Amino acid sequence: TISMWVKRSELYGVNSETKYLMSAGNNASTNIDEFYFRHDTLDFSGYESSTTEFQLRTNQLFRDVSSWYHIVVAYDSTQGTASNRIKMYANGSQITSFSTETYPSQNYDTFVNHTVEIAVGNWISTGYATDGNLAEFNLVDGTALTPSTFGLTDTSTGRWIPKSLTGITYGTNGLRL
């Protein structure tokens, strides 16, 4: 599970570079998992030997530079149903509409929870850093969690807000920043 709070500082046009939230891998061009804003959408993808193993690109747009977004990706490739292997959430709600929707094969392991370089807020090579703020970055190894582990709806405002984190087991390669 990857969970983070993101506040974008600017929007990107059609010809702009992608801005990475996180990447992990052992080769910047052929063996990598990537999580980034592609213009105003989110993209979570993985490549092995330059072959696309999975890719979800949202139809949902992320254009508000005045608010924080809570983004969660829960990955569990043991699931029998392909669409249950990766779940993406924004501000507590599951994203179900994608312009690109390729799920990993059953039991496919990502690079994220292996002993490879992990870059938070950037690509594992150079450039493409996030323009904005990241907060409360959590990478949980071995457990597919839901957004309610990290946030809740404020009953007075109706907004999704962070909550105090307790009881999370980060696993062998997990981390919290």
XYZ file of N, CA, C and O in Angstrom:
708
model
N 0.847 -1.179 0.000
C 0.000 0.000 0.000
C 0.888 1.236 0.000
O 1.845 1.313 0.761
N 0.541 2.176 -0.852
C 1.188 3.480 -0.865
C 0.123 4.490 -0.469
O -0.969 4.498 -1.032
N 0.431 5.313 0.513
C -0.491 6.360 0.947
C 0.301 7.644 1.094
O 1.400 7.637 1.662
N -0.252 8.733 0.574
C 0.424 10.031 0.716
C -0.583 11.164 0.575
O -1.635 11.012 -0.040
N -0.221 12.281 1.148
C -0.964 13.524 0.978
C -0.161 14.387 0.021
O 1.049 14.545 0.179
N -0.840 14.923 -0.989
C -0.179 15.677 -2.060
C -0.895 17.003 -2.252
O -2.123 17.053 -2.332
N -0.100 18.061 -2.345
C -0.647 19.375 -2.708
C 0.156 19.868 -3.903
O 1.342 20.155 -3.784
N -0.502 19.939 -5.043
C 0.171 20.386 -6.269
C 0.402 21.888 -6.204
O -0.423 22.633 -5.679
N 1.513 22.349 -6.767
C 1.786 23.782 -6.759
C 1.492 24.432 -8.101
O 1.380 25.643 -8.178
N 1.393 23.614 -9.156
C 1.051 24.149 -10.473
C 0.482 23.044 -11.334
O 0.666 21.867 -11.073
N -0.231 23.444 -12.362
C -0.786 22.493 -13.315
C 0.111 22.445 -14.534
O 0.879 23.364 -14.794
N -0.013 21.391 -15.289
C 0.855 21.166 -16.438
C 0.029 21.109 -17.705
O -1.056 20.542 -17.721
N 0.561 21.637 -18.774
C -0.113 21.605 -20.065
C 0.150 20.296 -20.787
O 0.843 19.415 -20.298
N -0.389 20.179 -21.966
C -0.300 18.951 -22.748
C 1.145 18.553 -23.028
O 1.494 17.382 -23.036
N 2.033 19.484 -23.234
C 3.414 19.168 -23.563
C 4.356 19.182 -22.355
O 5.563 19.136 -22.517
N 3.811 19.235 -21.156
C 4.648 19.290 -19.957
C 5.153 17.915 -19.577
O 4.586 16.899 -19.934
N 6.219 17.907 -18.792
C 6.777 16.667 -18.274
C 5.851 16.069 -17.224
O 5.037 16.756 -16.638
N 6.026 14.787 -17.000
C 5.334 14.144 -15.894
C 6.032 14.524 -14.601
O 7.207 14.862 -14.588
N 5.298 14.488 -13.510
C 5.829 14.844 -12.195
C 5.609 13.670 -11.250
O 4.482 13.323 -10.914
N 6.703 13.063 -10.821
C 6.666 11.810 -10.076
C 6.358 12.003 -8.602
O 6.918 12.862 -7.935
N 5.480 11.138 -8.102
C 5.201 11.053 -6.673
C 6.110 10.012 -6.033
O 6.521 10.153 -4.895
N 6.428 8.962 -6.801
C 7.281 7.895 -6.310
C 7.682 6.996 -7.469
O 6.937 6.856 -8.435
N 8.851 6.399 -7.372
C 9.266 5.378 -8.327
C 10.185 4.396 -7.607
O 10.774 4.719 -6.581
N 10.258 3.187 -8.146
C 11.116 2.153 -7.555
C 11.582 1.233 -8.664
O 10.820 0.900 -9.575
N 12.830 0.836 -8.603
C 13.327 -0.102 -9.590
C 14.822 -0.227 -9.577
O 15.508 0.375 -8.749
N 15.332 -1.015 -10.515
C 16.772 -1.217 -10.582
C 17.366 -0.768 -11.904
O 18.532 -0.937 -12.155
N 16.525 -0.214 -12.756
C 17.004 0.333 -14.022
C 15.999 1.383 -14.450
O 14.824 1.091 -14.589
N 16.454 2.581 -14.665
C 15.558 3.717 -14.898
C 14.697 3.584 -16.139
O 13.699 4.269 -16.271
N 15.044 2.715 -17.055
C 14.244 2.672 -18.277
C 13.562 1.336 -18.538
O 12.639 1.272 -19.337
N 13.985 0.244 -17.882
C 13.393 -1.040 -18.236
C 12.740 -1.784 -17.089
O 11.828 -2.558 -17.315
N 13.183 -1.616 -15.864
C 12.631 -2.327 -14.710
C 12.257 -1.313 -13.644
O 13.078 -0.950 -12.797
N 11.008 -0.865 -13.678
C 10.614 0.239 -12.803
C 9.113 0.219 -12.549
O 8.325 -0.197 -13.395
N 8.742 0.646 -11.358
C 7.347 0.957 -11.024
C 7.282 2.461 -10.842
O 8.177 3.050 -10.223
N 6.227 3.070 -11.373
C 6.127 4.529 -11.372
C 4.747 4.976 -10.900
O 3.744 4.358 -11.236
N 4.721 6.057 -10.156
C 3.482 6.658 -9.693
C 3.638 8.157 -9.877
O 4.512 8.766 -9.251
N 2.831 8.762 -10.750
C 3.076 10.157 -11.099
C 1.818 10.847 -11.626
O 0.846 10.206 -12.014
N 1.882 12.192 -11.612
C 0.887 12.988 -12.314
C 1.310 13.055 -13.768
O 2.442 13.433 -14.079
N 0.430 12.673 -14.641
C 0.648 12.829 -16.079
C -0.306 13.935 -16.496
O -1.494 13.695 -16.680
N 0.213 15.122 -16.608
C -0.604 16.318 -16.809
C -1.528 16.444 -15.599
O -1.046 16.669 -14.514
N -2.825 16.220 -15.731
C -3.751 16.383 -14.618
C -4.361 15.067 -14.152
O -5.317 15.062 -13.390
N -3.826 13.932 -14.629
C -4.318 12.624 -14.206
C -3.231 11.915 -13.398
O -2.082 12.332 -13.376
N -3.620 10.836 -12.745
C -2.662 10.001 -12.020
C -2.371 8.748 -12.828
O -3.270 8.188 -13.462
N -1.138 8.294 -12.777
C -0.723 7.088 -13.484
C 0.097 6.230 -12.528
O 1.028 6.714 -11.899
N -0.279 4.952 -12.414
C 0.484 3.971 -11.653
C 0.810 2.850 -12.610
O -0.095 2.218 -13.157
N 2.096 2.618 -12.858
C 2.477 1.642 -13.871
C 3.747 0.908 -13.486
O 4.548 1.397 -12.685
N 3.916 -0.264 -14.066
C 5.094 -1.071 -13.821
C 5.593 -1.694 -15.109
O 4.794 -2.137 -15.950
N 6.913 -1.701 -15.265
C 7.552 -2.229 -16.472
C 8.658 -3.190 -16.074
O 9.423 -2.919 -15.153
N 8.734 -4.307 -16.774
C 9.822 -5.256 -16.593
C 10.379 -5.594 -17.955
O 9.626 -5.986 -18.861
N 11.684 -5.400 -18.103
C 12.350 -5.582 -19.410
C 11.619 -4.794 -20.489
O 11.373 -5.276 -21.593
N 11.223 -3.580 -20.131
C 10.524 -2.631 -21.014
C 9.123 -3.073 -21.415
O 8.488 -2.448 -22.258
N 8.598 -4.140 -20.835
C 7.239 -4.610 -21.114
C 6.307 -4.070 -20.033
O 6.621 -4.163 -18.840
N 5.168 -3.527 -20.430
C 4.189 -3.029 -19.463
C 3.559 -4.211 -18.738
O 2.917 -5.051 -19.357
N 3.760 -4.260 -17.427
C 3.173 -5.320 -16.603
C 1.836 -4.882 -16.010
O 0.963 -5.702 -15.781
N 1.695 -3.588 -15.744
C 0.430 -3.025 -15.281
C 0.451 -1.529 -15.518
O 1.510 -0.907 -15.575
N -0.738 -0.951 -15.705
C -0.847 0.500 -15.839
C -2.292 0.913 -15.629
O -3.199 0.404 -16.284
N -2.477 1.832 -14.702
C -3.771 2.476 -14.493
C -3.564 3.973 -14.635
O -2.720 4.556 -13.939
N -4.305 4.582 -15.536
C -4.280 6.037 -15.719
C -5.704 6.528 -15.515
O -6.622 6.120 -16.213
N -5.866 7.426 -14.567
C -7.211 7.867 -14.193
C -7.842 8.763 -15.252
O -7.144 9.491 -15.961
N -9.154 8.721 -15.316
C -9.916 9.744 -16.031
C -10.135 10.946 -15.114
O -10.298 12.061 -15.585
N -10.157 10.690 -13.819
C -10.327 11.760 -12.843
C -9.179 12.747 -12.981
O -8.030 12.362 -13.140
N -9.506 14.026 -12.906
C -8.513 15.092 -13.017
C -8.173 15.638 -11.638
O -9.035 15.724 -10.762
N -6.927 16.023 -11.467
C -6.424 16.551 -10.206
C -5.880 17.952 -10.477
O -4.697 18.135 -10.717
N -6.790 18.944 -10.467
C -6.445 20.308 -10.883
C -6.482 21.333 -9.765
O -6.190 22.494 -9.994
N -6.856 20.946 -8.570
C -6.986 21.897 -7.471
C -5.626 22.103 -6.808
O -5.108 21.206 -6.139
N -5.041 23.284 -6.992
C -3.742 23.577 -6.379
C -3.888 24.210 -4.989
O -2.886 24.495 -4.343
N -5.122 24.398 -4.534
C -5.328 25.011 -3.222
C -5.619 23.977 -2.138
O -5.640 24.320 -0.956
N -5.823 22.730 -2.517
C -6.193 21.699 -1.546
C -5.221 20.526 -1.569
O -4.544 20.275 -2.566
N -5.218 19.789 -0.471
C -4.452 18.551 -0.386
C -5.294 17.398 -0.910
O -6.502 17.346 -0.672
N -4.653 16.487 -1.606
C -5.270 15.231 -2.032
C -4.657 14.103 -1.214
O -3.436 14.058 -1.035
N -5.484 13.198 -0.746
C -4.969 11.977 -0.132
C -5.085 10.877 -1.182
O -6.177 10.545 -1.634
N -3.942 10.329 -1.582
C -3.885 9.323 -2.634
C -3.431 7.997 -2.018
O -2.440 7.961 -1.274
N -4.155 6.927 -2.318
C -3.803 5.590 -1.845
C -3.828 4.632 -3.028
O -4.744 4.671 -3.852
N -2.802 3.788 -3.104
C -2.790 2.669 -4.046
C -2.607 1.408 -3.221
O -1.644 1.283 -2.461
N -3.554 0.486 -3.344
C -3.461 -0.808 -2.660
C -3.234 -1.877 -3.730
O -4.023 -2.003 -4.663
N -2.143 -2.618 -3.590
C -1.729 -3.604 -4.582
C -1.753 -4.991 -3.935
O -1.113 -5.217 -2.912
N -2.520 -5.899 -4.531
C -2.587 -7.278 -4.034
C -2.783 -8.203 -5.227
O -3.905 -8.509 -5.619
N -1.687 -8.643 -5.811
C -1.767 -9.448 -7.037
C -2.194 -10.893 -6.778
O -2.331 -11.665 -7.717
N -2.441 -11.260 -5.514
C -2.933 -12.613 -5.240
C -4.419 -12.747 -5.553
O -4.939 -13.861 -5.601
N -5.103 -11.626 -5.749
C -6.537 -11.648 -6.024
C -6.848 -12.370 -7.327
O -6.151 -12.189 -8.322
N -7.898 -13.173 -7.347
C -8.299 -13.904 -8.546
C -8.896 -13.016 -9.627
O -8.740 -13.282 -10.815
N -9.562 -11.947 -9.225
C -10.158 -11.014 -10.170
C -9.155 -9.913 -10.471
O -8.673 -9.236 -9.551
N -8.829 -9.739 -11.749
C -7.776 -8.792 -12.147
C -8.022 -7.388 -11.606
O -7.096 -6.743 -11.104
N -9.251 -6.884 -11.683
C -9.528 -5.509 -11.261
C -9.429 -5.318 -9.748
O -9.453 -4.189 -9.266
N -9.303 -6.395 -8.982
C -9.098 -6.284 -7.535
C -7.619 -6.268 -7.160
O -7.274 -6.100 -6.000
N -6.732 -6.430 -8.137
C -5.295 -6.501 -7.853
C -4.668 -5.137 -7.578
O -3.674 -5.048 -6.871
N -5.228 -4.092 -8.167
C -4.789 -2.721 -7.875
C -6.036 -1.883 -7.644
O -6.939 -1.866 -8.481
N -6.058 -1.194 -6.524
C -7.145 -0.264 -6.235
C -6.529 1.092 -5.942
O -5.579 1.194 -5.167
N -7.080 2.129 -6.578
C -6.614 3.498 -6.357
C -7.739 4.296 -5.701
O -8.910 4.120 -6.036
N -7.335 5.181 -4.802
C -8.292 6.009 -4.073
C -7.810 7.455 -4.049
O -6.608 7.715 -3.985
N -8.758 8.376 -4.069
C -8.478 9.797 -3.880
C -9.461 10.333 -2.848
O -10.678 10.182 -3.005
N -8.924 10.906 -1.794
C -9.729 11.481 -0.717
C -10.794 10.515 -0.198
O -11.942 10.882 0.020
N -10.387 9.258 -0.012
C -11.254 8.255 0.590
C -12.172 7.511 -0.360
O -12.806 6.541 0.038
N -12.256 7.944 -1.613
C -13.161 7.299 -2.580
C -12.361 6.510 -3.610
O -11.359 7.007 -4.136
N -12.840 5.307 -3.917
C -12.149 4.492 -4.902
C -12.328 5.069 -6.299
O -13.414 5.485 -6.688
N -11.236 5.112 -7.054
C -11.263 5.547 -8.453
C -11.566 4.323 -9.297
O -10.881 3.308 -9.195
N -12.586 4.413 -10.131
C -12.988 3.257 -10.934
C -13.013 3.555 -12.429
O -13.320 2.664 -13.220
N -12.696 4.766 -12.813
C -12.720 5.144 -14.228
C -11.298 5.455 -14.692
O -10.648 6.367 -14.165
N -10.839 4.687 -15.682
C -9.467 4.808 -16.164
C -9.434 4.924 -17.677
O -10.179 4.231 -18.379
N -8.553 5.773 -18.186
C -8.361 5.859 -19.634
C -7.446 4.743 -20.121
O -7.536 4.315 -21.263
N -6.566 4.270 -19.229
C -5.728 3.097 -19.489
C -5.908 2.179 -18.297
O -5.806 2.610 -17.149
N -6.191 0.903 -18.561
C -6.511 -0.035 -17.481
C -5.930 -1.408 -17.812
O -6.563 -2.222 -18.464
N -4.696 -1.622 -17.365
C -4.024 -2.903 -17.566
C -3.605 -3.408 -16.193
O -2.815 -2.753 -15.503
N -4.138 -4.555 -15.799
C -3.841 -5.102 -14.484
C -2.727 -6.139 -14.574
O -2.548 -6.784 -15.602
N -1.994 -6.325 -13.479
C -0.903 -7.307 -13.492
C -1.449 -8.732 -13.517
O -2.585 -8.981 -13.116
N -0.614 -9.642 -13.966
C -0.992 -11.054 -13.897
C -1.045 -11.468 -12.432
O -0.452 -10.816 -11.558
N -1.761 -12.535 -12.159
C -1.891 -12.990 -10.784
C -0.513 -13.341 -10.222
O 0.300 -13.967 -10.891
N -0.281 -12.892 -8.995
C 0.959 -13.113 -8.237
C 2.167 -12.370 -8.801
O 3.306 -12.685 -8.442
N 1.955 -11.368 -9.645
C 3.076 -10.565 -10.148
C 3.598 -9.663 -9.027
O 2.842 -8.929 -8.400
N 4.898 -9.717 -8.770
C 5.527 -8.874 -7.756
C 6.036 -7.590 -8.380
O 6.700 -7.620 -9.410
N 5.745 -6.477 -7.726
C 6.252 -5.186 -8.189
C 7.679 -4.999 -7.689
O 8.176 -5.762 -6.862
N 8.317 -3.946 -8.159
C 9.638 -3.592 -7.668
C 9.559 -2.819 -6.354
O 10.534 -2.716 -5.626
N 8.384 -2.280 -6.057
C 8.241 -1.387 -4.908
C 8.708 -2.021 -3.600
O 9.421 -1.401 -2.839
N 8.330 -3.227 -3.322
C 8.671 -3.830 -2.032
C 9.844 -4.796 -2.108
O 9.890 -5.801 -1.408
N 10.778 -4.495 -2.964
C 12.011 -5.270 -3.037
C 13.172 -4.371 -2.617
O 13.010 -3.183 -2.402
N 14.341 -4.929 -2.544
C 15.505 -4.153 -2.121
C 16.109 -3.439 -3.325
O 17.188 -3.768 -3.792
N 15.355 -2.471 -3.841
C 15.801 -1.629 -4.948
C 15.641 -0.174 -4.518
O 15.013 0.126 -3.506
N 16.186 0.704 -5.306
C 16.068 2.129 -5.015
C 14.605 2.560 -5.067
O 13.875 2.207 -5.989
N 14.199 3.316 -4.065
C 12.880 3.935 -4.038
C 13.102 5.434 -3.969
O 13.845 5.919 -3.114
N 12.487 6.153 -4.879
C 12.585 7.612 -4.886
C 11.208 8.188 -4.561
O 10.245 7.934 -5.273
N 11.114 8.932 -3.492
C 9.862 9.568 -3.099
C 9.902 11.003 -3.606
O 10.847 11.740 -3.352
N 8.894 11.375 -4.386
C 8.819 12.720 -4.941
C 9.663 12.913 -6.179
O 9.863 14.040 -6.627
N 10.155 11.820 -6.763
C 11.018 11.933 -7.930
C 11.063 10.601 -8.670
O 10.563 9.594 -8.202
N 11.709 10.620 -9.825
C 11.980 9.425 -10.618
C 13.293 8.842 -10.127
O 14.163 9.589 -9.653
N 13.514 7.532 -10.236
C 14.743 6.942 -9.699
C 15.988 7.407 -10.430
O 17.081 7.317 -9.904
N 15.824 7.914 -11.618
C 16.957 8.496 -12.326
C 16.959 9.992 -11.988
O 16.735 10.370 -10.852
N 17.143 10.855 -12.948
C 17.178 12.285 -12.659
C 15.953 12.984 -13.227
O 15.351 12.536 -14.185
N 15.619 14.094 -12.629
C 14.545 14.946 -13.131
C 13.157 14.450 -12.778
O 12.978 13.468 -12.084
N 12.176 15.172 -13.235
C 10.761 14.845 -13.081
C 10.268 14.915 -11.642
O 9.322 14.246 -11.272
N 10.920 15.706 -10.807
C 10.502 15.834 -9.414
C 9.118 16.468 -9.323
O 8.718 17.266 -10.162
N 8.404 16.110 -8.272
C 7.096 16.692 -8.013
C 7.246 18.175 -7.724
O 8.122 18.575 -6.961
N 6.406 18.981 -8.346
C 6.314 20.393 -8.009
C 5.129 20.530 -7.069
O 3.988 20.513 -7.502
N 5.412 20.606 -5.797
C 4.355 20.677 -4.810
C 4.842 20.112 -3.494
O 6.041 20.047 -3.237
N 3.914 19.707 -2.670
C 4.244 19.191 -1.344
C 3.737 17.768 -1.186
O 2.643 17.430 -1.650
N 4.527 16.959 -0.516
C 4.135 15.611 -0.118
C 4.195 15.553 1.396
O 5.123 16.094 2.004
N 3.234 14.891 1.994
C 3.235 14.736 3.448
C 2.731 13.348 3.800
O 1.990 12.726 3.042
N 3.158 12.888 4.952
C 2.678 11.621 5.504
C 2.720 10.508 4.464
O 1.722 9.885 4.133
N 3.930 10.266 3.929
C 4.139 9.202 2.943
C 4.292 7.883 3.682
O 5.129 7.744 4.572
N 3.457 6.909 3.321
C 3.505 5.583 3.927
C 3.608 4.535 2.834
O 2.835 4.555 1.870
N 4.547 3.622 2.997
C 4.681 2.463 2.122
C 4.597 1.245 3.028
O 5.451 1.035 3.891
N 3.528 0.473 2.861
C 3.283 -0.691 3.699
C 3.545 -1.938 2.871
O 2.914 -2.138 1.827
N 4.479 -2.749 3.309
C 4.887 -3.962 2.617
C 4.079 -5.148 3.139
O 4.115 -5.453 4.323
N 3.332 -5.797 2.245
C 2.664 -7.041 2.608
C 1.201 -6.941 2.975
O 0.565 -7.953 3.241
N 0.632 -5.732 2.995
C -0.775 -5.572 3.358
C -1.429 -4.541 2.446
O -0.904 -3.448 2.274
N -2.567 -4.902 1.857
C -3.344 -3.962 1.041
C -4.364 -3.287 1.951
O -5.364 -3.889 2.336
N -4.092 -2.042 2.300
C -4.943 -1.290 3.217
C -5.912 -0.389 2.455
O -5.716 -0.110 1.275
N -6.919 0.092 3.147
C -7.883 1.027 2.570
C -7.578 2.437 3.073
O -6.830 2.611 4.046
N -8.171 3.463 2.459
C -7.919 4.838 2.904
C -8.299 5.099 4.357
O -7.705 5.964 5.005
N -9.267 4.347 4.892
C -9.703 4.585 6.274
C -8.604 4.293 7.295
O -8.706 4.715 8.445
N -7.538 3.612 6.887
C -6.387 3.408 7.766
C -5.665 4.731 8.006
O -5.082 4.942 9.064
N -5.735 5.638 7.033
C -4.937 6.861 7.037
C -5.748 8.144 7.192
O -5.190 9.181 7.524
N -7.038 8.101 6.910
C -7.840 9.315 6.946
C -9.276 9.043 7.335
O -9.701 7.889 7.458
N -10.033 10.127 7.490
C -11.453 10.030 7.826
C -12.162 11.292 7.356
O -11.532 12.306 7.070
N -13.472 11.216 7.305
C -14.273 12.373 6.913
C -14.574 13.216 8.141
O -15.104 12.713 9.128
N -14.225 14.491 8.079
C -14.536 15.441 9.146
C -16.042 15.671 9.124
O -16.584 16.163 8.131
N -16.730 15.325 10.198
C -18.188 15.424 10.221
C -18.698 16.856 10.168
O -19.809 17.103 9.716
N -17.893 17.829 10.584
C -18.358 19.213 10.557
C -18.175 19.875 9.188
O -18.915 20.777 8.831
N -17.177 19.422 8.404
C -16.920 20.049 7.105
C -17.192 19.130 5.917
O -17.295 19.595 4.794
N -17.254 17.805 6.162
C -17.437 16.850 5.075
C -16.162 16.590 4.286
O -16.184 15.882 3.287
N -15.032 17.154 4.734
C -13.753 16.972 4.023
C -13.012 15.748 4.541
O -13.116 15.396 5.713
N -12.234 15.127 3.654
C -11.371 14.016 4.014
C -10.109 14.590 4.665
O -9.471 15.481 4.103
N -9.779 14.117 5.872
C -8.641 14.654 6.616
C -7.761 13.510 7.136
O -8.223 12.376 7.270
N -6.491 13.822 7.450
C -5.623 12.785 8.025
C -6.065 12.430 9.436
O -6.688 13.227 10.119
N -5.717 11.215 9.833
C -5.984 10.827 11.216
C -4.700 10.293 11.837
O -3.732 9.980 11.131
N -4.687 10.200 13.132
C -3.541 9.667 13.842
C -3.359 8.199 13.457
O -4.320 7.428 13.468
N -2.138 7.838 13.085
C -1.889 6.480 12.619
C -1.498 5.577 13.775
O -0.594 5.891 14.548
N -2.202 4.445 13.862
C -1.894 3.460 14.887
C -2.057 2.070 14.298
O -2.844 1.853 13.359
N -1.310 1.127 14.821
C -1.498 -0.276 14.478
C -1.032 -0.696 13.094
O -1.365 -1.790 12.652
N -0.284 0.149 12.388
C 0.185 -0.228 11.054
C 1.476 -1.024 11.184
O 2.409 -0.613 11.859
N 1.513 -2.175 10.535
C 2.729 -2.976 10.454
C 3.311 -2.737 9.072
O 2.685 -3.068 8.067
N 4.500 -2.150 9.010
C 5.079 -1.719 7.742
C 5.760 -2.832 6.964
O 6.070 -2.661 5.787
N 6.004 -3.975 7.563
C 6.613 -5.087 6.851
C 8.113 -4.893 6.645
O 8.725 -3.948 7.143
N 8.708 -5.792 5.871
C 10.159 -5.828 5.680
C 10.695 -4.586 5.004
O 11.712 -4.032 5.416
N 10.059 -4.134 3.933
C 10.580 -3.016 3.155
C 9.714 -1.766 3.231
O 9.869 -0.856 2.435
N 8.796 -1.701 4.174
C 7.932 -0.548 4.310
C 8.632 0.621 4.978
O 9.703 0.492 5.553
N 7.975 1.785 4.899
C 8.545 2.977 5.503
C 7.470 4.031 5.703
O 6.402 3.979 5.110
N 7.788 4.981 6.566
C 6.910 6.126 6.808
C 7.786 7.375 6.839
O 8.786 7.423 7.546
N 7.418 8.347 6.013
C 8.127 9.622 5.994
C 7.162 10.735 6.332
O 6.067 10.774 5.855
